[in-house]
Amino acid sequence: MMVRRLFRAAAGSLTVLACGLLTACSTSTHATPSAAGTTTASVAAPAPASSMKTVPPSALCTVLSKSVAERLITGARLQARVSPDKGQAPDVCGYTAPDGQSTLSLNPTSRAYAAELSAAHNLAADPSSAGMRDVQVDTVDALGRQAFRETASQTQVRQRITFVVWNTGTRSWVLTFATTKGTSTAPTTVSDDTVVQVARSITAKLPTGG
């Protein structure tokens, strides 16, 4: 899946590796070095081996439900969470397309909103250092207390990634969508972006605790 950050990504088929860009890198996906640190994208990660221990889906999957995920991924499949050797499994909910060409994930950010925004702008100023191109950061209104969208393309694979990061007051969240479908590098306008629309539709259901 992908967790924020592929730049924040979490684990899955297209697994964006996202632990970088924006943020949180929770379990397996999301990373672009914007905010977190290094970036790569893993295409079609294999299903967990039988010897691997899986844990129940995150409670976030009641927020990012299958029906919601299917607004972006037709036939979305819930990604298994693999239990780490130590510590707790990342709090991330992710889905992948049946053909492995698209992934979607939701997770809390590991950094403060201001740090995420700063990292996004730093990446936009020097995208090649993270193996990215066409990085764009846009303000998003009507989503939490403050929000932004980060869009980018990876240079080594034809993958387009969109991160929507927003602060609800007590916590910040990231919704990450990555796909190899289509070749356009021009992002959709914020008002027409389905990833932004999905974020707006789920924010009221997110946990409020810190």
GROMACS .gro file of C-alpha atoms in nm:
model
  210
    1MET     CA    1   0.000   0.000   0.000
    2MET     CA    2   0.136   0.327   0.040
    3VAL     CA    3   0.159   0.533   0.328
    4ARG     CA    4   0.262   0.876   0.353
    5ARG     CA    5   0.487   0.941   0.226
    6LEU     CA    6   0.614   0.779  -0.071
    7PHE     CA    7   0.670   0.969  -0.018
    8ARG     CA    8   0.476   0.840   0.276
    9ALA     CA    9   0.364   0.506   0.166
   10ALA     CA   10   0.282   0.196   0.325
   11ALA     CA   11   0.293  -0.126   0.187
   12GLY     CA   12   0.155  -0.250  -0.108
   13SER     CA   13   0.135  -0.331  -0.450
   14LEU     CA   14   0.248  -0.019  -0.594
   15THR     CA   15   0.383   0.044  -0.264
   16VAL     CA   16   0.500   0.363  -0.301
   17LEU     CA   17   0.757   0.374  -0.055
   18ALA     CA   18   0.660   0.668   0.056
   19CYS     CA   19   0.825   0.735   0.357
   20GLY     CA   20   0.962   1.039   0.245
   21LEU     CA   21   0.787   1.292   0.094
   22LEU     CA   22   0.555   1.379   0.315
   23THR     CA   23   0.547   1.192   0.600
   24ALA     CA   24   0.472   0.905   0.791
   25CYS     CA   25   0.578   0.609   0.641
   26SER     CA   26   0.384   0.385   0.831
   27THR     CA   27   0.397   0.046   0.722
   28SER     CA   28   0.505   0.014   0.402
   29THR     CA   29   0.442   0.287   0.184
   30HIS     CA   30   0.463   0.659   0.144
   31ALA     CA   31   0.779   0.817   0.116
   32THR     CA   32   0.936   1.072  -0.074
   33PRO     CA   33   1.197   1.246   0.076
   34SER     CA   34   1.027   1.552   0.138
   35ALA     CA   35   0.963   1.508   0.475
   36ALA     CA   36   1.086   1.198   0.575
   37GLY     CA   37   1.354   1.086   0.400
   38THR     CA   38   1.418   0.871   0.110
   39THR     CA   39   1.207   0.764  -0.160
   40THR     CA   40   1.139   0.476  -0.378
   41ALA     CA   41   0.849   0.311  -0.522
   42SER     CA   42   0.792  -0.046  -0.516
   43VAL     CA   43   0.570  -0.186  -0.779
   44ALA     CA   44   0.360  -0.479  -0.703
   45ALA     CA   45   0.473  -0.595  -0.371
   46PRO     CA   46   0.403  -0.962  -0.319
   47ALA     CA   47   0.139  -1.082  -0.081
   48PRO     CA   48   0.267  -1.162   0.267
   49ALA     CA   49   0.436  -1.502   0.281
   50SER     CA   50   0.261  -1.769   0.480
   51SER     CA   51   0.534  -1.745   0.744
   52MET     CA   52   0.467  -1.376   0.798
   53LYS     CA   53   0.232  -1.279   1.076
   54THR     CA   54  -0.051  -1.047   0.986
   55VAL     CA   55  -0.260  -0.836   1.219
   56PRO     CA   56  -0.622  -0.718   1.193
   57PRO     CA   57  -0.694  -0.416   0.973
   58SER     CA   58  -0.646  -0.073   1.127
   59ALA     CA   59  -0.951   0.095   1.274
   60LEU     CA   60  -0.886   0.359   1.008
   61CYS     CA   61  -1.038   0.117   0.760
   62THR     CA   62  -1.377   0.200   0.907
   63VAL     CA   63  -1.307   0.554   0.787
   64LEU     CA   64  -1.138   0.471   0.458
   65SER     CA   65  -1.381   0.194   0.374
   66LYS     CA   66  -1.379  -0.019   0.063
   67SER     CA   67  -1.667   0.179  -0.086
   68VAL     CA   68  -1.475   0.503  -0.031
   69ALA     CA   69  -1.156   0.356  -0.175
   70GLU     CA   70  -1.344   0.251  -0.487
   71ARG     CA   71  -1.398   0.617  -0.572
   72LEU     CA   72  -1.032   0.604  -0.676
   73ILE     CA   73  -0.962   0.235  -0.736
   74THR     CA   74  -1.212   0.007  -0.908
   75GLY     CA   75  -1.233  -0.326  -0.727
   76ALA     CA   76  -1.011  -0.198  -0.445
   77ARG     CA   77  -0.861  -0.475  -0.231
   78LEU     CA   78  -0.772  -0.424   0.134
   79GLN     CA   79  -0.402  -0.470   0.198
   80ALA     CA   80  -0.292  -0.696   0.479
   81ARG     CA   81  -0.099  -0.545   0.767
   82VAL     CA   82   0.215  -0.738   0.849
   83SER     CA   83   0.328  -0.754   1.208
   84PRO     CA   84   0.682  -0.621   1.256
   85ASP     CA   85   0.945  -0.820   1.445
   86LYS     CA   86   0.935  -0.557   1.718
   87GLY     CA   87   0.682  -0.299   1.820
   88GLN     CA   88   0.335  -0.243   1.687
   89ALA     CA   89   0.216  -0.258   1.329
   90PRO     CA   90   0.180   0.087   1.168
   91ASP     CA   91  -0.160   0.248   1.200
   92VAL     CA   92  -0.240   0.258   0.832
   93CYS     CA   93  -0.526   0.148   0.611
   94GLY     CA   94  -0.440   0.071   0.252
   95TYR     CA   95  -0.596  -0.064  -0.065
   96THR     CA   96  -0.454  -0.179  -0.394
   97ALA     CA   97  -0.601  -0.231  -0.741
   98PRO     CA   98  -0.651  -0.588  -0.863
   99ASP     CA   99  -0.386  -0.529  -1.130
  100GLY     CA  100  -0.144  -0.370  -0.885
  101GLN     CA  101  -0.125  -0.044  -1.079
  102SER     CA  102  -0.276   0.181  -0.812
  103THR     CA  103  -0.263   0.207  -0.433
  104LEU     CA  104  -0.437   0.422  -0.175
  105SER     CA  105  -0.356   0.465   0.194
  106LEU     CA  106  -0.457   0.668   0.497
  107ASN     CA  107  -0.243   0.720   0.806
  108PRO     CA  108  -0.155   0.980   1.069
  109THR     CA  109   0.158   1.178   0.994
  110SER     CA  110   0.467   1.123   1.207
  111ARG     CA  111   0.556   1.490   1.198
  112ALA     CA  112   0.378   1.813   1.270
  113TYR     CA  113   0.180   1.972   0.988
  114ALA     CA  114   0.428   2.259   0.957
  115ALA     CA  115   0.712   2.010   0.912
  116GLU     CA  116   0.520   1.826   0.643
  117LEU     CA  117   0.449   2.148   0.455
  118SER     CA  118   0.810   2.260   0.480
  119ALA     CA  119   0.932   1.924   0.352
  120ALA     CA  120   0.694   1.942   0.058
  121HIS     CA  121   0.824   2.286  -0.044
  122ASN     CA  122   1.183   2.169  -0.004
  123LEU     CA  123   1.115   1.878  -0.235
  124ALA     CA  124   0.949   2.105  -0.490
  125ALA     CA  125   1.263   2.319  -0.490
  126ASP     CA  126   1.492   2.022  -0.556
  127PRO     CA  127   1.290   1.723  -0.681
  128SER     CA  128   1.574   1.547  -0.861
  129SER     CA  129   1.756   1.485  -0.533
  130ALA     CA  130   1.473   1.250  -0.442
  131GLY     CA  131   1.430   1.093  -0.783
  132MET     CA  132   1.118   1.296  -0.850
  133ARG     CA  133   1.000   1.551  -1.103
  134ASP     CA  134   0.705   1.783  -1.158
  135VAL     CA  135   0.655   1.834  -0.786
  136GLN     CA  136   0.380   2.081  -0.707
  137VAL     CA  137   0.237   2.195  -0.375
  138ASP     CA  138  -0.112   2.348  -0.362
  139THR     CA  139  -0.319   2.485  -0.075
  140VAL     CA  140  -0.644   2.298  -0.012
  141ASP     CA  141  -0.941   2.476   0.144
  142ALA     CA  142  -1.243   2.336   0.329
  143LEU     CA  143  -1.040   2.053   0.479
  144GLY     CA  144  -0.956   2.054   0.848
  145ARG     CA  145  -0.782   2.358   0.994
  146GLN     CA  146  -0.524   2.370   0.718
  147ALA     CA  147  -0.435   2.144   0.430
  148PHE     CA  148  -0.222   2.107   0.122
  149ARG     CA  149  -0.185   1.875  -0.174
  150GLU     CA  150   0.149   1.753  -0.304
  151THR     CA  151   0.172   1.597  -0.649
  152ALA     CA  152   0.480   1.445  -0.812
  153SER     CA  153   0.608   1.191  -1.060
  154GLN     CA  154   0.883   0.941  -1.002
  155THR     CA  155   1.161   0.945  -1.258
  156GLN     CA  156   1.250   0.575  -1.256
  157VAL     CA  157   0.899   0.444  -1.296
  158ARG     CA  158   0.600   0.598  -1.468
  159GLN     CA  159   0.415   0.659  -1.147
  160ARG     CA  160   0.215   0.962  -1.045
  161ILE     CA  161   0.167   1.029  -0.674
  162THR     CA  162  -0.074   1.255  -0.490
  163PHE     CA  163  -0.056   1.332  -0.119
  164VAL     CA  164  -0.323   1.525   0.064
  165VAL     CA  165  -0.208   1.632   0.410
  166TRP     CA  166  -0.433   1.807   0.659
  167ASN     CA  167  -0.448   1.908   1.023
  168THR     CA  168  -0.763   1.856   1.226
  169GLY     CA  169  -0.645   2.038   1.536
  170THR     CA  170  -0.518   1.748   1.745
  171ARG     CA  171  -0.359   1.541   1.469
  172SER     CA  172  -0.248   1.557   1.108
  173TRP     CA  173  -0.333   1.301   0.844
  174VAL     CA  174  -0.218   1.202   0.499
  175LEU     CA  175  -0.411   1.035   0.220
  176THR     CA  176  -0.178   0.898  -0.048
  177PHE     CA  177  -0.273   0.781  -0.396
  178ALA     CA  178  -0.021   0.641  -0.643
  179THR     CA  179  -0.084   0.504  -0.989
  180THR     CA  180   0.100   0.397  -1.300
  181LYS     CA  181  -0.209   0.441  -1.512
  182GLY     CA  182  -0.196   0.730  -1.755
  183THR     CA  183   0.110   0.930  -1.851
  184SER     CA  184   0.003   1.289  -1.792
  185THR     CA  185   0.223   1.479  -1.549
  186ALA     CA  186  -0.014   1.774  -1.518
  187PRO     CA  187  -0.208   1.749  -1.189
  188THR     CA  188  -0.583   1.788  -1.181
  189THR     CA  189  -0.699   2.116  -1.034
  190VAL     CA  190  -0.748   2.096  -0.659
  191SER     CA  191  -1.122   2.153  -0.691
  192ASP     CA  192  -1.157   1.858  -0.931
  193ASP     CA  193  -0.913   1.622  -0.759
  194THR     CA  194  -1.088   1.307  -0.636
  195VAL     CA  195  -0.816   1.246  -0.378
  196VAL     CA  196  -0.896   1.583  -0.220
  197GLN     CA  197  -1.267   1.508  -0.239
  198VAL     CA  198  -1.218   1.175  -0.063
  199ALA     CA  199  -1.015   1.343   0.212
  200ARG     CA  200  -1.294   1.593   0.269
  201SER     CA  201  -1.552   1.317   0.283
  202ILE     CA  202  -1.373   1.120   0.556
  203THR     CA  203  -1.223   1.387   0.781
  204ALA     CA  204  -1.526   1.415   1.011
  205LYS     CA  205  -1.496   1.042   1.088
  206LEU     CA  206  -1.130   1.045   1.189
  207PRO     CA  207  -1.023   0.979   1.550
  208THR     CA  208  -0.985   1.296   1.753
  209GLY     CA  209  -0.742   1.176   2.018
  210GLY     CA  210  -0.375   1.265   2.009
   0.00000   0.00000   0.00000
